[in-house]
Amino acid sequence: MAPSVGRSSSDRLSLSEKLVAIALLPVRFLVRLPGLSVQLSRFFLSEVFTRPTVLAAVLLHGGLLVLPALELSEPEPEELNAPEEEEEPIEVQSLGDLIAASPEAEAPPPEQPAAPPPEAPPPVQQQQVITEVPPDLPPEELPPLEDVPPESEFEEEIPPEEPPPEETLPYDAGATRSQFQQFAGNSGYKDEVGAPTFQKADRPFFFISDDTDRNGNPDYSLFAPRVDGIIAMYYLDLVSLFDAYPQAEALAKGSGLTPASMGSYANGDLFQLADADGNVPMYMSLITARDSDSSIIVLWDRNPNGG
């Protein structure tokens, strides 16, 4: 009867189930291996004891396997330590007794003519070594002995001169100042600050009077000259004195300088700007501008307090 074509979904094994079943085959074989071994042992014993021919064959093969081991066994200690047999002394007889004892003395072979001796090689002519100068040699060919200076007259070797030490160039403060001004200009700061931008009490510390007021007191116009030592002035619009220091510090570090407090000048703070080698190319003071909401950065080529 042909198997039915239509099978339920429960009768069909999925691919994963088939792979699991195949993977478990070695495990099932190992689980059943002890039982199979017992069954094979029982079958072998029953065959050996019930059939004499099988038993005889087993004993014969076992004997053949044991026989080589018996032949390769180690010798007994007595055989290894057995004394060697003493050799019998041989009596020495004279040569005449040996010849008389021989039935027939062999005839000596015929003498062959001796080969002529090889011809000796021709004697090597020794080269004569002239150890003395013949008296007829012209004197001009001999090296003059007077030209060889004595050992004491050889010039001593002069050691090579050491190169002169490298000269250290003097510190160029002007180059550092120009670098600072260039960095400040690239950052948007302009050196366009006049005396009217300062408070009246601070103007005499930074400018020289170029006019007088109605009462004849010194006055400062927009073109009033700056006091000696000022390099540049930068106006910080709507930047308080507290917030002006971070901007001034950034300008200094952008030029490789570090600010250090030096007290005060006028009504503001004074700083020393030094590089990594300790050189001080300039000083910097921060001052409040006229409108009180802005600040001014002033660069000096010297300490304005005269220190």
PDB file of C-alpha atoms in Angstrom:
ATOM      1  CA  MET A   1       0.000   0.000   0.000  1.00  0.00           C
ATOM      2  CA  ALA A   2       1.502   3.334  -1.026  1.00  0.00           C
ATOM      3  CA  PRO A   3       2.175   5.805   1.756  1.00  0.00           C
ATOM      4  CA  SER A   4      -0.249   8.595   2.037  1.00  0.00           C
ATOM      5  CA  VAL A   5       0.780  11.783   0.345  1.00  0.00           C
ATOM      6  CA  GLY A   6      -0.730  14.146   2.842  1.00  0.00           C
ATOM      7  CA  ARG A   7       0.988  14.237   6.222  1.00  0.00           C
ATOM      8  CA  SER A   8       0.120  16.337   9.167  1.00  0.00           C
ATOM      9  CA  SER A   9       2.477  19.109  10.153  1.00  0.00           C
ATOM     10  CA  SER A  10       3.282  17.273  13.401  1.00  0.00           C
ATOM     11  CA  ASP A  11       4.755  14.280  11.471  1.00  0.00           C
ATOM     12  CA  ARG A  12       7.235  16.417   9.588  1.00  0.00           C
ATOM     13  CA  LEU A  13      10.552  17.208  11.233  1.00  0.00           C
ATOM     14  CA  SER A  14      11.998  20.606  10.747  1.00  0.00           C
ATOM     15  CA  LEU A  15      15.579  21.109   9.577  1.00  0.00           C
ATOM     16  CA  SER A  16      16.725  22.167  13.048  1.00  0.00           C
ATOM     17  CA  GLU A  17      15.250  19.054  14.632  1.00  0.00           C
ATOM     18  CA  LYS A  18      17.025  16.863  12.067  1.00  0.00           C
ATOM     19  CA  LEU A  19      20.355  18.601  12.774  1.00  0.00           C
ATOM     20  CA  VAL A  20      19.863  18.099  16.522  1.00  0.00           C
ATOM     21  CA  ALA A  21      19.091  14.403  15.969  1.00  0.00           C
ATOM     22  CA  ILE A  22      22.218  13.965  13.844  1.00  0.00           C
ATOM     23  CA  ALA A  23      24.352  15.775  16.435  1.00  0.00           C
ATOM     24  CA  LEU A  24      23.035  13.485  19.209  1.00  0.00           C
ATOM     25  CA  LEU A  25      23.960  10.257  17.371  1.00  0.00           C
ATOM     26  CA  PRO A  26      27.533  10.117  18.838  1.00  0.00           C
ATOM     27  CA  VAL A  27      26.131  10.771  22.292  1.00  0.00           C
ATOM     28  CA  ARG A  28      23.602   7.949  21.949  1.00  0.00           C
ATOM     29  CA  PHE A  29      26.352   5.609  20.728  1.00  0.00           C
ATOM     30  CA  LEU A  30      28.529   6.407  23.744  1.00  0.00           C
ATOM     31  CA  VAL A  31      25.578   5.873  26.107  1.00  0.00           C
ATOM     32  CA  ARG A  32      24.867   2.441  24.625  1.00  0.00           C
ATOM     33  CA  LEU A  33      28.559   1.440  24.356  1.00  0.00           C
ATOM     34  CA  PRO A  34      28.780  -0.233  27.810  1.00  0.00           C
ATOM     35  CA  GLY A  35      25.771  -2.457  27.033  1.00  0.00           C
ATOM     36  CA  LEU A  36      27.207  -3.448  23.672  1.00  0.00           C
ATOM     37  CA  SER A  37      30.543  -4.306  25.307  1.00  0.00           C
ATOM     38  CA  VAL A  38      28.829  -6.578  27.840  1.00  0.00           C
ATOM     39  CA  GLN A  39      26.853  -8.327  25.089  1.00  0.00           C
ATOM     40  CA  LEU A  40      30.009  -8.855  22.991  1.00  0.00           C
ATOM     41  CA  SER A  41      31.897 -10.220  26.027  1.00  0.00           C
ATOM     42  CA  ARG A  42      29.130 -12.688  26.805  1.00  0.00           C
ATOM     43  CA  PHE A  43      28.978 -13.793  23.170  1.00  0.00           C
ATOM     44  CA  PHE A  44      32.755 -14.308  23.069  1.00  0.00           C
ATOM     45  CA  LEU A  45      32.812 -16.348  26.303  1.00  0.00           C
ATOM     46  CA  SER A  46      29.922 -18.513  25.203  1.00  0.00           C
ATOM     47  CA  GLU A  47      31.624 -19.234  21.882  1.00  0.00           C
ATOM     48  CA  VAL A  48      34.999 -20.050  23.548  1.00  0.00           C
ATOM     49  CA  PHE A  49      33.652 -22.453  26.165  1.00  0.00           C
ATOM     50  CA  THR A  50      31.060 -24.142  23.932  1.00  0.00           C
ATOM     51  CA  ARG A  51      33.413 -24.731  20.959  1.00  0.00           C
ATOM     52  CA  PRO A  52      36.761 -26.454  21.668  1.00  0.00           C
ATOM     53  CA  THR A  53      38.235 -25.447  18.322  1.00  0.00           C
ATOM     54  CA  VAL A  54      37.785 -21.783  19.133  1.00  0.00           C
ATOM     55  CA  LEU A  55      39.426 -22.285  22.534  1.00  0.00           C
ATOM     56  CA  ALA A  56      42.395 -24.095  20.926  1.00  0.00           C
ATOM     57  CA  ALA A  57      42.816 -21.299  18.371  1.00  0.00           C
ATOM     58  CA  VAL A  58      42.821 -18.657  21.124  1.00  0.00           C
ATOM     59  CA  LEU A  59      45.483 -20.537  23.103  1.00  0.00           C
ATOM     60  CA  LEU A  60      47.644 -21.042  19.982  1.00  0.00           C
ATOM     61  CA  HIS A  61      47.560 -17.365  19.046  1.00  0.00           C
ATOM     62  CA  GLY A  62      48.299 -16.398  22.624  1.00  0.00           C
ATOM     63  CA  GLY A  63      51.326 -18.671  22.664  1.00  0.00           C
ATOM     64  CA  LEU A  64      52.612 -17.181  19.415  1.00  0.00           C
ATOM     65  CA  LEU A  65      52.322 -13.700  20.906  1.00  0.00           C
ATOM     66  CA  VAL A  66      54.176 -14.669  24.108  1.00  0.00           C
ATOM     67  CA  LEU A  67      57.001 -16.614  22.370  1.00  0.00           C
ATOM     68  CA  PRO A  68      58.990 -13.554  21.084  1.00  0.00           C
ATOM     69  CA  ALA A  69      58.903 -12.044  24.549  1.00  0.00           C
ATOM     70  CA  LEU A  70      60.496 -15.154  26.016  1.00  0.00           C
ATOM     71  CA  GLU A  71      63.330 -15.126  23.455  1.00  0.00           C
ATOM     72  CA  LEU A  72      64.095 -11.449  24.097  1.00  0.00           C
ATOM     73  CA  SER A  73      64.302 -11.857  27.829  1.00  0.00           C
ATOM     74  CA  GLU A  74      67.460 -10.603  29.518  1.00  0.00           C
ATOM     75  CA  PRO A  75      70.262 -13.156  30.134  1.00  0.00           C
ATOM     76  CA  GLU A  76      70.809 -14.405  33.601  1.00  0.00           C
ATOM     77  CA  PRO A  77      73.375 -12.643  35.731  1.00  0.00           C
ATOM     78  CA  GLU A  78      75.603 -15.722  35.817  1.00  0.00           C
ATOM     79  CA  GLU A  79      75.957 -15.697  32.032  1.00  0.00           C
ATOM     80  CA  LEU A  80      76.827 -11.999  32.008  1.00  0.00           C
ATOM     81  CA  ASN A  81      79.429 -12.343  34.730  1.00  0.00           C
ATOM     82  CA  ALA A  82      80.960 -15.621  33.412  1.00  0.00           C
ATOM     83  CA  PRO A  83      84.791 -15.418  33.252  1.00  0.00           C
ATOM     84  CA  GLU A  84      86.341 -15.234  29.867  1.00  0.00           C
ATOM     85  CA  GLU A  85      88.126 -18.325  28.622  1.00  0.00           C
ATOM     86  CA  GLU A  86      91.878 -18.093  28.938  1.00  0.00           C
ATOM     87  CA  GLU A  87      93.686 -18.236  25.645  1.00  0.00           C
ATOM     88  CA  GLU A  88      96.205 -21.033  25.358  1.00  0.00           C
ATOM     89  CA  PRO A  89      99.787 -19.819  24.959  1.00  0.00           C
ATOM     90  CA  ILE A  90     101.264 -20.258  21.518  1.00  0.00           C
ATOM     91  CA  GLU A  91     104.674 -21.847  21.426  1.00  0.00           C
ATOM     92  CA  VAL A  92     107.171 -19.868  19.418  1.00  0.00           C
ATOM     93  CA  GLN A  93     109.196 -21.954  16.997  1.00  0.00           C
ATOM     94  CA  SER A  94     112.259 -21.043  15.022  1.00  0.00           C
ATOM     95  CA  LEU A  95     112.104 -20.165  11.338  1.00  0.00           C
ATOM     96  CA  GLY A  96     114.125 -23.297  10.419  1.00  0.00           C
ATOM     97  CA  ASP A  97     111.650 -25.594  12.155  1.00  0.00           C
ATOM     98  CA  LEU A  98     108.786 -23.973  10.231  1.00  0.00           C
ATOM     99  CA  ILE A  99     110.596 -24.421   6.894  1.00  0.00           C
ATOM    100  CA  ALA A 100     111.478 -28.050   7.693  1.00  0.00           C
ATOM    101  CA  ALA A 101     107.927 -28.750   8.715  1.00  0.00           C
ATOM    102  CA  SER A 102     106.557 -27.429   5.423  1.00  0.00           C
ATOM    103  CA  PRO A 103     106.290 -30.183   2.757  1.00  0.00           C
ATOM    104  CA  GLU A 104     107.742 -28.148  -0.062  1.00  0.00           C
ATOM    105  CA  ALA A 105     109.355 -24.805   0.192  1.00  0.00           C
ATOM    106  CA  GLU A 106     107.991 -22.493  -2.383  1.00  0.00           C
ATOM    107  CA  ALA A 107     110.549 -21.212  -4.846  1.00  0.00           C
ATOM    108  CA  PRO A 108     111.195 -17.545  -4.599  1.00  0.00           C
ATOM    109  CA  PRO A 109     109.820 -15.506  -7.477  1.00  0.00           C
ATOM    110  CA  PRO A 110     112.282 -14.452 -10.162  1.00  0.00           C
ATOM    111  CA  GLU A 111     113.998 -11.206  -9.487  1.00  0.00           C
ATOM    112  CA  GLN A 112     112.815  -8.391 -11.683  1.00  0.00           C
ATOM    113  CA  PRO A 113     115.345  -5.943 -13.036  1.00  0.00           C
ATOM    114  CA  ALA A 114     115.460  -2.885 -10.932  1.00  0.00           C
ATOM    115  CA  ALA A 115     114.024   0.196 -12.568  1.00  0.00           C
ATOM    116  CA  PRO A 116     116.542   2.920 -13.320  1.00  0.00           C
ATOM    117  CA  PRO A 117     116.472   5.668 -10.725  1.00  0.00           C
ATOM    118  CA  PRO A 118     114.649   8.845 -11.821  1.00  0.00           C
ATOM    119  CA  GLU A 119     116.772  11.603 -13.111  1.00  0.00           C
ATOM    120  CA  ALA A 120     117.468  14.218 -10.532  1.00  0.00           C
ATOM    121  CA  PRO A 121     115.966  17.639 -11.306  1.00  0.00           C
ATOM    122  CA  PRO A 122     118.396  20.292 -12.371  1.00  0.00           C
ATOM    123  CA  PRO A 123     119.739  22.233  -9.442  1.00  0.00           C
ATOM    124  CA  VAL A 124     117.917  25.459  -8.767  1.00  0.00           C
ATOM    125  CA  GLN A 125     120.161  28.384  -9.230  1.00  0.00           C
ATOM    126  CA  GLN A 126     120.072  30.478  -6.144  1.00  0.00           C
ATOM    127  CA  GLN A 127     119.640  34.153  -6.697  1.00  0.00           C
ATOM    128  CA  GLN A 128     122.491  36.099  -5.386  1.00  0.00           C
ATOM    129  CA  VAL A 129     121.474  38.726  -2.863  1.00  0.00           C
ATOM    130  CA  ILE A 130     123.659  41.766  -2.987  1.00  0.00           C
ATOM    131  CA  THR A 131     124.297  42.852   0.560  1.00  0.00           C
ATOM    132  CA  GLU A 132     127.047  45.284  -0.203  1.00  0.00           C
ATOM    133  CA  VAL A 133     127.120  48.167  -2.588  1.00  0.00           C
ATOM    134  CA  PRO A 134     129.741  47.724  -5.236  1.00  0.00           C
ATOM    135  CA  PRO A 135     132.463  50.300  -4.962  1.00  0.00           C
ATOM    136  CA  ASP A 136     132.034  51.461  -8.563  1.00  0.00           C
ATOM    137  CA  LEU A 137     128.447  52.737  -7.939  1.00  0.00           C
ATOM    138  CA  PRO A 138     128.309  56.478  -8.564  1.00  0.00           C
ATOM    139  CA  PRO A 139     127.884  58.437  -5.298  1.00  0.00           C
ATOM    140  CA  GLU A 140     125.033  60.577  -6.657  1.00  0.00           C
ATOM    141  CA  GLU A 141     122.683  57.582  -6.709  1.00  0.00           C
ATOM    142  CA  LEU A 142     123.084  56.931  -2.985  1.00  0.00           C
ATOM    143  CA  PRO A 143     120.550  58.652  -0.723  1.00  0.00           C
ATOM    144  CA  PRO A 144     122.163  61.573   1.068  1.00  0.00           C
ATOM    145  CA  LEU A 145     122.340  60.949   4.791  1.00  0.00           C
ATOM    146  CA  GLU A 146     122.356  64.626   5.631  1.00  0.00           C
ATOM    147  CA  ASP A 147     118.760  65.113   4.421  1.00  0.00           C
ATOM    148  CA  VAL A 148     117.307  62.809   7.085  1.00  0.00           C
ATOM    149  CA  PRO A 149     116.587  64.927  10.178  1.00  0.00           C
ATOM    150  CA  PRO A 150     117.196  63.416  13.594  1.00  0.00           C
ATOM    151  CA  GLU A 151     114.276  62.275  15.689  1.00  0.00           C
ATOM    152  CA  SER A 152     114.502  65.310  17.919  1.00  0.00           C
ATOM    153  CA  GLU A 153     113.931  67.657  14.975  1.00  0.00           C
ATOM    154  CA  PHE A 154     110.576  66.150  13.894  1.00  0.00           C
ATOM    155  CA  GLU A 155     107.723  68.583  14.301  1.00  0.00           C
ATOM    156  CA  GLU A 156     105.190  67.712  16.957  1.00  0.00           C
ATOM    157  CA  GLU A 157     101.628  67.169  15.832  1.00  0.00           C
ATOM    158  CA  ILE A 158      99.516  70.203  16.576  1.00  0.00           C
ATOM    159  CA  PRO A 159      96.056  69.264  17.895  1.00  0.00           C
ATOM    160  CA  PRO A 160      93.168  70.677  15.899  1.00  0.00           C
ATOM    161  CA  GLU A 161      91.870  73.956  17.125  1.00  0.00           C
ATOM    162  CA  GLU A 162      88.565  73.801  18.950  1.00  0.00           C
ATOM    163  CA  PRO A 163      85.793  75.818  17.336  1.00  0.00           C
ATOM    164  CA  PRO A 164      85.064  79.062  19.129  1.00  0.00           C
ATOM    165  CA  PRO A 165      81.983  78.992  21.378  1.00  0.00           C
ATOM    166  CA  GLU A 166      78.806  80.152  19.771  1.00  0.00           C
ATOM    167  CA  GLU A 167      78.023  83.718  20.588  1.00  0.00           C
ATOM    168  CA  THR A 168      74.624  84.206  22.172  1.00  0.00           C
ATOM    169  CA  LEU A 169      72.744  86.943  20.427  1.00  0.00           C
ATOM    170  CA  PRO A 170      71.370  89.705  22.641  1.00  0.00           C
ATOM    171  CA  TYR A 171      67.681  89.563  23.406  1.00  0.00           C
ATOM    172  CA  ASP A 172      65.609  91.503  20.875  1.00  0.00           C
ATOM    173  CA  ALA A 173      62.745  93.035  22.830  1.00  0.00           C
ATOM    174  CA  GLY A 174      61.593  95.039  19.792  1.00  0.00           C
ATOM    175  CA  ALA A 175      60.790  91.860  17.855  1.00  0.00           C
ATOM    176  CA  THR A 176      58.607  90.597  20.709  1.00  0.00           C
ATOM    177  CA  ARG A 177      56.792  93.905  20.921  1.00  0.00           C
ATOM    178  CA  SER A 178      56.136  93.929  17.182  1.00  0.00           C
ATOM    179  CA  GLN A 179      54.842  90.373  17.436  1.00  0.00           C
ATOM    180  CA  PHE A 180      52.450  91.418  20.202  1.00  0.00           C
ATOM    181  CA  GLN A 181      51.148  94.380  18.198  1.00  0.00           C
ATOM    182  CA  GLN A 182      50.713  92.246  15.086  1.00  0.00           C
ATOM    183  CA  PHE A 183      48.800  89.601  17.026  1.00  0.00           C
ATOM    184  CA  ALA A 184      46.591  92.264  18.604  1.00  0.00           C
ATOM    185  CA  GLY A 185      45.884  93.841  15.204  1.00  0.00           C
ATOM    186  CA  ASN A 186      44.945  90.461  13.721  1.00  0.00           C
ATOM    187  CA  SER A 187      42.608  89.952  16.705  1.00  0.00           C
ATOM    188  CA  GLY A 188      40.696  93.196  15.945  1.00  0.00           C
ATOM    189  CA  TYR A 189      42.353  95.593  18.416  1.00  0.00           C
ATOM    190  CA  LYS A 190      43.233  99.086  17.103  1.00  0.00           C
ATOM    191  CA  ASP A 191      45.758 101.535  18.507  1.00  0.00           C
ATOM    192  CA  GLU A 192      43.531 104.627  18.147  1.00  0.00           C
ATOM    193  CA  VAL A 193      43.059 105.873  21.711  1.00  0.00           C
ATOM    194  CA  GLY A 194      43.360 109.600  22.562  1.00  0.00           C
ATOM    195  CA  ALA A 195      43.411 111.565  25.793  1.00  0.00           C
ATOM    196  CA  PRO A 196      39.651 112.398  25.794  1.00  0.00           C
ATOM    197  CA  THR A 197      38.961 108.660  26.184  1.00  0.00           C
ATOM    198  CA  PHE A 198      40.637 108.647  29.629  1.00  0.00           C
ATOM    199  CA  GLN A 199      39.223 110.061  32.827  1.00  0.00           C
ATOM    200  CA  LYS A 200      40.527 113.532  33.670  1.00  0.00           C
ATOM    201  CA  ALA A 201      42.343 112.282  36.779  1.00  0.00           C
ATOM    202  CA  ASP A 202      44.267 109.680  34.747  1.00  0.00           C
ATOM    203  CA  ARG A 203      45.224 111.805  31.719  1.00  0.00           C
ATOM    204  CA  PRO A 204      48.431 113.302  33.234  1.00  0.00           C
ATOM    205  CA  PHE A 205      49.797 109.735  33.765  1.00  0.00           C
ATOM    206  CA  PHE A 206      49.511 108.855  30.059  1.00  0.00           C
ATOM    207  CA  PHE A 207      49.587 112.152  28.051  1.00  0.00           C
ATOM    208  CA  ILE A 208      51.423 115.468  27.869  1.00  0.00           C
ATOM    209  CA  SER A 209      49.264 118.608  27.957  1.00  0.00           C
ATOM    210  CA  ASP A 210      49.069 120.484  24.662  1.00  0.00           C
ATOM    211  CA  ASP A 211      46.472 123.140  25.642  1.00  0.00           C
ATOM    212  CA  THR A 212      44.985 125.052  28.559  1.00  0.00           C
ATOM    213  CA  ASP A 213      41.383 125.522  29.665  1.00  0.00           C
ATOM    214  CA  ARG A 214      39.630 128.784  30.538  1.00  0.00           C
ATOM    215  CA  ASN A 215      41.220 128.915  33.935  1.00  0.00           C
ATOM    216  CA  GLY A 216      44.682 128.366  32.471  1.00  0.00           C
ATOM    217  CA  ASN A 217      44.943 124.795  33.694  1.00  0.00           C
ATOM    218  CA  PRO A 218      46.570 122.156  31.478  1.00  0.00           C
ATOM    219  CA  ASP A 219      44.201 120.559  29.025  1.00  0.00           C
ATOM    220  CA  TYR A 220      44.508 117.549  26.689  1.00  0.00           C
ATOM    221  CA  SER A 221      43.167 117.544  23.171  1.00  0.00           C
ATOM    222  CA  LEU A 222      42.599 114.517  20.935  1.00  0.00           C
ATOM    223  CA  PHE A 223      46.112 114.991  19.538  1.00  0.00           C
ATOM    224  CA  ALA A 224      47.891 115.359  22.873  1.00  0.00           C
ATOM    225  CA  PRO A 225      51.217 113.452  22.748  1.00  0.00           C
ATOM    226  CA  ARG A 226      51.719 110.332  24.843  1.00  0.00           C
ATOM    227  CA  VAL A 227      54.299 110.162  27.607  1.00  0.00           C
ATOM    228  CA  ASP A 228      57.567 108.362  26.906  1.00  0.00           C
ATOM    229  CA  GLY A 229      57.507 104.594  27.145  1.00  0.00           C
ATOM    230  CA  ILE A 230      54.016 103.931  25.766  1.00  0.00           C
ATOM    231  CA  ILE A 231      53.996 101.420  22.890  1.00  0.00           C
ATOM    232  CA  ALA A 232      50.276 101.122  22.131  1.00  0.00           C
ATOM    233  CA  MET A 233      46.779 101.634  23.570  1.00  0.00           C
ATOM    234  CA  TYR A 234      43.730  99.435  22.922  1.00  0.00           C
ATOM    235  CA  TYR A 235      40.168 100.487  23.803  1.00  0.00           C
ATOM    236  CA  LEU A 236      37.795  97.752  25.060  1.00  0.00           C
ATOM    237  CA  ASP A 237      34.300  99.060  24.481  1.00  0.00           C
ATOM    238  CA  LEU A 238      31.744  98.070  27.150  1.00  0.00           C
ATOM    239  CA  VAL A 239      34.264  95.757  28.862  1.00  0.00           C
ATOM    240  CA  SER A 240      34.666  96.271  32.595  1.00  0.00           C
ATOM    241  CA  LEU A 241      38.085  96.272  34.227  1.00  0.00           C
ATOM    242  CA  PHE A 242      37.336  92.839  35.716  1.00  0.00           C
ATOM    243  CA  ASP A 243      36.551  91.376  32.284  1.00  0.00           C
ATOM    244  CA  ALA A 244      39.428  93.210  30.584  1.00  0.00           C
ATOM    245  CA  TYR A 245      42.111  91.095  32.238  1.00  0.00           C
ATOM    246  CA  PRO A 246      41.187  87.782  30.463  1.00  0.00           C
ATOM    247  CA  GLN A 247      41.408  89.564  27.091  1.00  0.00           C
ATOM    248  CA  ALA A 248      44.755  91.136  27.988  1.00  0.00           C
ATOM    249  CA  GLU A 249      46.056  87.759  29.203  1.00  0.00           C
ATOM    250  CA  ALA A 250      44.980  86.119  25.932  1.00  0.00           C
ATOM    251  CA  LEU A 251      46.878  88.761  23.935  1.00  0.00           C
ATOM    252  CA  ALA A 252      49.992  88.194  26.034  1.00  0.00           C
ATOM    253  CA  LYS A 253      49.923  84.391  25.721  1.00  0.00           C
ATOM    254  CA  GLY A 254      49.302  84.679  21.992  1.00  0.00           C
ATOM    255  CA  SER A 255      52.722  86.355  21.798  1.00  0.00           C
ATOM    256  CA  GLY A 256      54.445  83.852  24.101  1.00  0.00           C
ATOM    257  CA  LEU A 257      54.303  86.090  27.198  1.00  0.00           C
ATOM    258  CA  THR A 258      52.905  85.573  30.684  1.00  0.00           C
ATOM    259  CA  PRO A 259      51.549  88.468  32.793  1.00  0.00           C
ATOM    260  CA  ALA A 260      52.578  88.908  36.442  1.00  0.00           C
ATOM    261  CA  SER A 261      51.166  91.531  38.780  1.00  0.00           C
ATOM    262  CA  MET A 262      53.431  94.493  39.569  1.00  0.00           C
ATOM    263  CA  GLY A 263      51.019  96.512  41.730  1.00  0.00           C
ATOM    264  CA  SER A 264      49.205  99.527  40.349  1.00  0.00           C
ATOM    265  CA  TYR A 265      49.808 102.578  38.204  1.00  0.00           C
ATOM    266  CA  ALA A 266      47.530 105.620  38.205  1.00  0.00           C
ATOM    267  CA  ASN A 267      44.073 104.199  39.058  1.00  0.00           C
ATOM    268  CA  GLY A 268      44.617 100.815  37.391  1.00  0.00           C
ATOM    269  CA  ASP A 269      46.574  97.591  37.662  1.00  0.00           C
ATOM    270  CA  LEU A 270      50.127  97.108  36.351  1.00  0.00           C
ATOM    271  CA  PHE A 271      51.525  93.797  34.997  1.00  0.00           C
ATOM    272  CA  GLN A 272      54.898  92.567  33.869  1.00  0.00           C
ATOM    273  CA  LEU A 273      54.992  90.530  30.636  1.00  0.00           C
ATOM    274  CA  ALA A 274      57.803  87.928  30.562  1.00  0.00           C
ATOM    275  CA  ASP A 275      58.695  85.131  28.142  1.00  0.00           C
ATOM    276  CA  ALA A 276      59.735  81.551  28.972  1.00  0.00           C
ATOM    277  CA  ASP A 277      63.417  82.573  29.399  1.00  0.00           C
ATOM    278  CA  GLY A 278      62.605  85.285  31.931  1.00  0.00           C
ATOM    279  CA  ASN A 279      63.061  88.201  29.528  1.00  0.00           C
ATOM    280  CA  VAL A 280      60.719  91.153  30.129  1.00  0.00           C
ATOM    281  CA  PRO A 281      60.115  92.975  26.854  1.00  0.00           C
ATOM    282  CA  MET A 282      57.202  95.126  28.070  1.00  0.00           C
ATOM    283  CA  TYR A 283      54.724  96.054  30.794  1.00  0.00           C
ATOM    284  CA  MET A 284      50.944  96.374  30.631  1.00  0.00           C
ATOM    285  CA  SER A 285      48.524  98.525  32.597  1.00  0.00           C
ATOM    286  CA  LEU A 286      44.720  98.280  32.708  1.00  0.00           C
ATOM    287  CA  ILE A 287      42.753 101.490  33.301  1.00  0.00           C
ATOM    288  CA  THR A 288      39.043 102.354  33.385  1.00  0.00           C
ATOM    289  CA  ALA A 289      37.870 104.521  30.477  1.00  0.00           C
ATOM    290  CA  ARG A 290      35.987 107.810  30.752  1.00  0.00           C
ATOM    291  CA  ASP A 291      32.504 106.246  30.402  1.00  0.00           C
ATOM    292  CA  SER A 292      33.255 103.896  33.365  1.00  0.00           C
ATOM    293  CA  ASP A 293      31.800 100.943  31.422  1.00  0.00           C
ATOM    294  CA  SER A 294      34.833 100.391  29.181  1.00  0.00           C
ATOM    295  CA  SER A 295      38.532  99.678  29.720  1.00  0.00           C
ATOM    296  CA  ILE A 296      41.870 100.547  28.121  1.00  0.00           C
ATOM    297  CA  ILE A 297      44.985  98.367  27.715  1.00  0.00           C
ATOM    298  CA  VAL A 298      48.245 100.348  27.740  1.00  0.00           C
ATOM    299  CA  LEU A 299      51.570  98.734  26.705  1.00  0.00           C
ATOM    300  CA  TRP A 300      54.862 100.116  28.064  1.00  0.00           C
ATOM    301  CA  ASP A 301      58.453  99.450  27.021  1.00  0.00           C
ATOM    302  CA  ARG A 302      59.538 100.131  30.617  1.00  0.00           C
ATOM    303  CA  ASN A 303      58.100 100.142  34.110  1.00  0.00           C
ATOM    304  CA  PRO A 304      56.057 103.368  34.322  1.00  0.00           C
ATOM    305  CA  ASN A 305      56.686 103.507  38.090  1.00  0.00           C
ATOM    306  CA  GLY A 306      60.391 103.722  37.375  1.00  0.00           C
ATOM    307  CA  GLY A 307      61.307 100.351  38.946  1.00  0.00           C
TER     308      GLY A 307
END
